[in-house]
Structure formats: C-alpha cells, structure tokens
C-alpha cells in the first residue's frame, strides 16, 4: 500500500542576515535551518530531537511560515506552502496547527478559555453562535476539561490544564498536522504523561500526524513512529523508532542516548559531549559536529559528510558510514 505523505520538505533553509557597523553591512548568516529534507506520512508521529539552539523550533515555525523560509520547498498534501499568498496561507493554517511549549503564549489572559477556543472556530468561518458553543463544549470534553470552565480565565488554570486548552484550540481548526513544540517540557513530570496520553488518544481518534519537537529522548521514544536528530540546522540522522534506539549510528545520537541511563545500552559507557553547540553564524568546517565528536577521523574537519540512506529508511550524515 502506498504511503500518503502529508508533508514533504525539500532542502528547506532559514537564514538570518547578520549586519555590523555604523552603516550596517552584512557580515554573515545565522543558518538556523540549513537544507532540511524530510517527510511526514498521514497519522505518523515524527519526533525531532537535538539540544537547545539546534534549529528545531525555527524549523517548526518555518514549516508554518510563522518564519518566512529563505529557500526550499514545503509541500503540504502536494501544495507548495511557500508559494501561497497570505489569504490562501490563512485558509491552510487551520490544517497545520502548532502547540507551543508555554501554553500562556497562545492564550489571551483577557479572554475566557471558551472564548479563546471559539475564536478559532470564528476564524474557520463557523457563523452560527449555537454551533460554535456546542463545538467548544465538545472540544473541551475531548481534552478532558469540564464544559463549565467556558467562562473562566487562563490564570484560573494549572499548567497542564492550560496546555489542554492550547490543544483544544489547535484541534478547533480540524488540523491534519500538528507541530508540537516541546508541549510538555514546561509541565510537572506527573502531568506530562497525562498530556502525552491525551495527544496520542486524539491522534488515534482523529487520525492526526504530529511533528513532535523535544529535547527529551525518553518522551520521543514513547510517542514517535520515526525519529530525526538535528544539529546546527541540519538533520544528521533519521530512522524508524525501533531501529533508531536499537542501532543509533551518528556519534551525536550516540552521545544524546548515552546521557540517559534508561536508554544507554548496558555495555556502553556514558559519552560526555564536549562544550556547547557552536554558533550557527560560524559553524565548524567539514562535519559541523567534529569539534565535539568522540569518533572523529582525519577527513572530518575537511569534508562535509553527505546525508544518505545507509539501510532501508535509515539516513545518516557521517563519514563512518
Ligand atoms: Fe564524527 Fe566525523 Fe561522523 Fe562527523 S563525520 S559525526 S566528526 S565521525
């Protein structure tokens, strides 16, 4: 059976021009997203991992055109999102939704939560007030909130409840793909599992696909079908989940996994990643990871490794493969 790809990204770039001097002159580009290609199939969860500053959030925002891409293609159900005008983009945005790390950022503190969810239905063009109220009630129930909370304000809710409201707001648009940007990392550990289970229930019920952005590999292991690892604006490894955790190839992936005791193979030592992620304004030569890599070889600082498929569905950018 042919897999229906809902999202296809080809060589996507998002650069930010940096200027300096009294008369500003360009001195370089911050390559926040630097040639990313990936696909997400219908009802699939693609986990996207990497340290802070590796470009995960910018990638999510660029897919939604909350940040304008510098170049590349974003195909959503075959339609080139980059070429859409503002009006068509607004219509499409309902199908492509985002859930933020901080639920407060997507909720207006002066608006009741019912009103906040209803606003999404107004944008969607549902004119009947009665239908909107009914749908808000159903959405609140779907995310585990009492319909009686309609008239309450965001400050009256806990972090977990506010994230449920954020999810209800995203679902109000009947999306096909949700970009979930660290949706549980601001929540207490006890609440994280509830929100993750809720997101999985909704995915199974409504047939949603997720791009699940996280720095937490244990969460990604729980929720994803495939996993992609990002470093300095590029995908350096991508594989089906079981293959990814059984046979990680890229030294960066090895290091990330080894940092978590429960994910570290019994025969493997913990690998300490040296230093921080280098500046994307001036990335290291050759393989961008070579300054921190525990398996570097002579060619690494000289030549940028190609990103290629080394086993069915398993892609890696490293000279060792
Ligand atoms: Fe390490 Fe070289 Fe592979 Fe880069 S190409 S990850 S430096 S071994």
PDB file of C-alpha atoms and ligand atoms in Angstrom, residues 236 249-252 286-301 303-305 316-321, ligand 1:
ATOM      1  CA  UNK A 236      22.113  14.313  10.895  1.00  0.00           C
ATOM      2  CA  UNK A 249      24.672   5.431  14.052  1.00  0.00           C
ATOM      3  CA  UNK A 250      25.584   9.089  14.298  1.00  0.00           C
ATOM      4  CA  UNK A 251      28.044   9.870  17.111  1.00  0.00           C
ATOM      5  CA  UNK A 252      25.814  12.786  18.175  1.00  0.00           C
ATOM      6  CA  UNK A 286      33.768  19.917   7.338  1.00  0.00           C
ATOM      7  CA  UNK A 287      31.410  17.944   9.558  1.00  0.00           C
ATOM      8  CA  UNK A 288      29.817  20.565  11.802  1.00  0.00           C
ATOM      9  CA  UNK A 289      29.924  18.097  14.699  1.00  0.00           C
ATOM     10  CA  UNK A 290      33.681  17.391  14.534  1.00  0.00           C
ATOM     11  CA  UNK A 291      34.599  19.783  17.376  1.00  0.00           C
ATOM     12  CA  UNK A 292      32.586  17.638  19.803  1.00  0.00           C
ATOM     13  CA  UNK A 293      32.779  14.205  18.215  1.00  0.00           C
ATOM     14  CA  UNK A 294      34.288  11.254  20.121  1.00  0.00           C
ATOM     15  CA  UNK A 295      34.837   9.279  16.881  1.00  0.00           C
ATOM     16  CA  UNK A 296      36.350  11.928  14.641  1.00  0.00           C
ATOM     17  CA  UNK A 297      38.708  10.774  11.856  1.00  0.00           C
ATOM     18  CA  UNK A 298      41.134  12.749   9.685  1.00  0.00           C
ATOM     19  CA  UNK A 299      38.664  13.633   6.935  1.00  0.00           C
ATOM     20  CA  UNK A 300      36.019  15.057   9.306  1.00  0.00           C
ATOM     21  CA  UNK A 301      37.277  18.675   9.688  1.00  0.00           C
ATOM     22  CA  UNK A 303      34.872  17.402   4.200  1.00  0.00           C
ATOM     23  CA  UNK A 304      31.187  17.824   4.950  1.00  0.00           C
ATOM     24  CA  UNK A 305      29.669  14.306   5.032  1.00  0.00           C
ATOM     25  CA  UNK A 316      22.806   9.466   8.435  1.00  0.00           C
ATOM     26  CA  UNK A 317      25.361  12.190   7.696  1.00  0.00           C
ATOM     27  CA  UNK A 318      28.706  10.794   8.883  1.00  0.00           C
ATOM     28  CA  UNK A 319      31.945   9.662   7.225  1.00  0.00           C
ATOM     29  CA  UNK A 320      31.907   6.441   9.273  1.00  0.00           C
ATOM     30  CA  UNK A 321      29.065   5.015   7.155  1.00  0.00           C
TER      31      UNK A 321
HETATM   32 FE1  LIG B   1      32.077  12.444  13.911  1.00  0.00          FE
HETATM   33 FE2  LIG B   1      33.347  12.515  11.600  1.00  0.00          FE
HETATM   34 FE3  LIG B   1      30.981  11.346  11.754  1.00  0.00          FE
HETATM   35 FE4  LIG B   1      31.216  13.988  11.941  1.00  0.00          FE
HETATM   36  S1  LIG B   1      31.675  12.747  10.159  1.00  0.00           S
HETATM   37  S2  LIG B   1      29.963  12.688  13.214  1.00  0.00           S
HETATM   38  S3  LIG B   1      33.121  14.207  13.060  1.00  0.00           S
HETATM   39  S4  LIG B   1      32.874  10.700  12.773  1.00  0.00           S
END
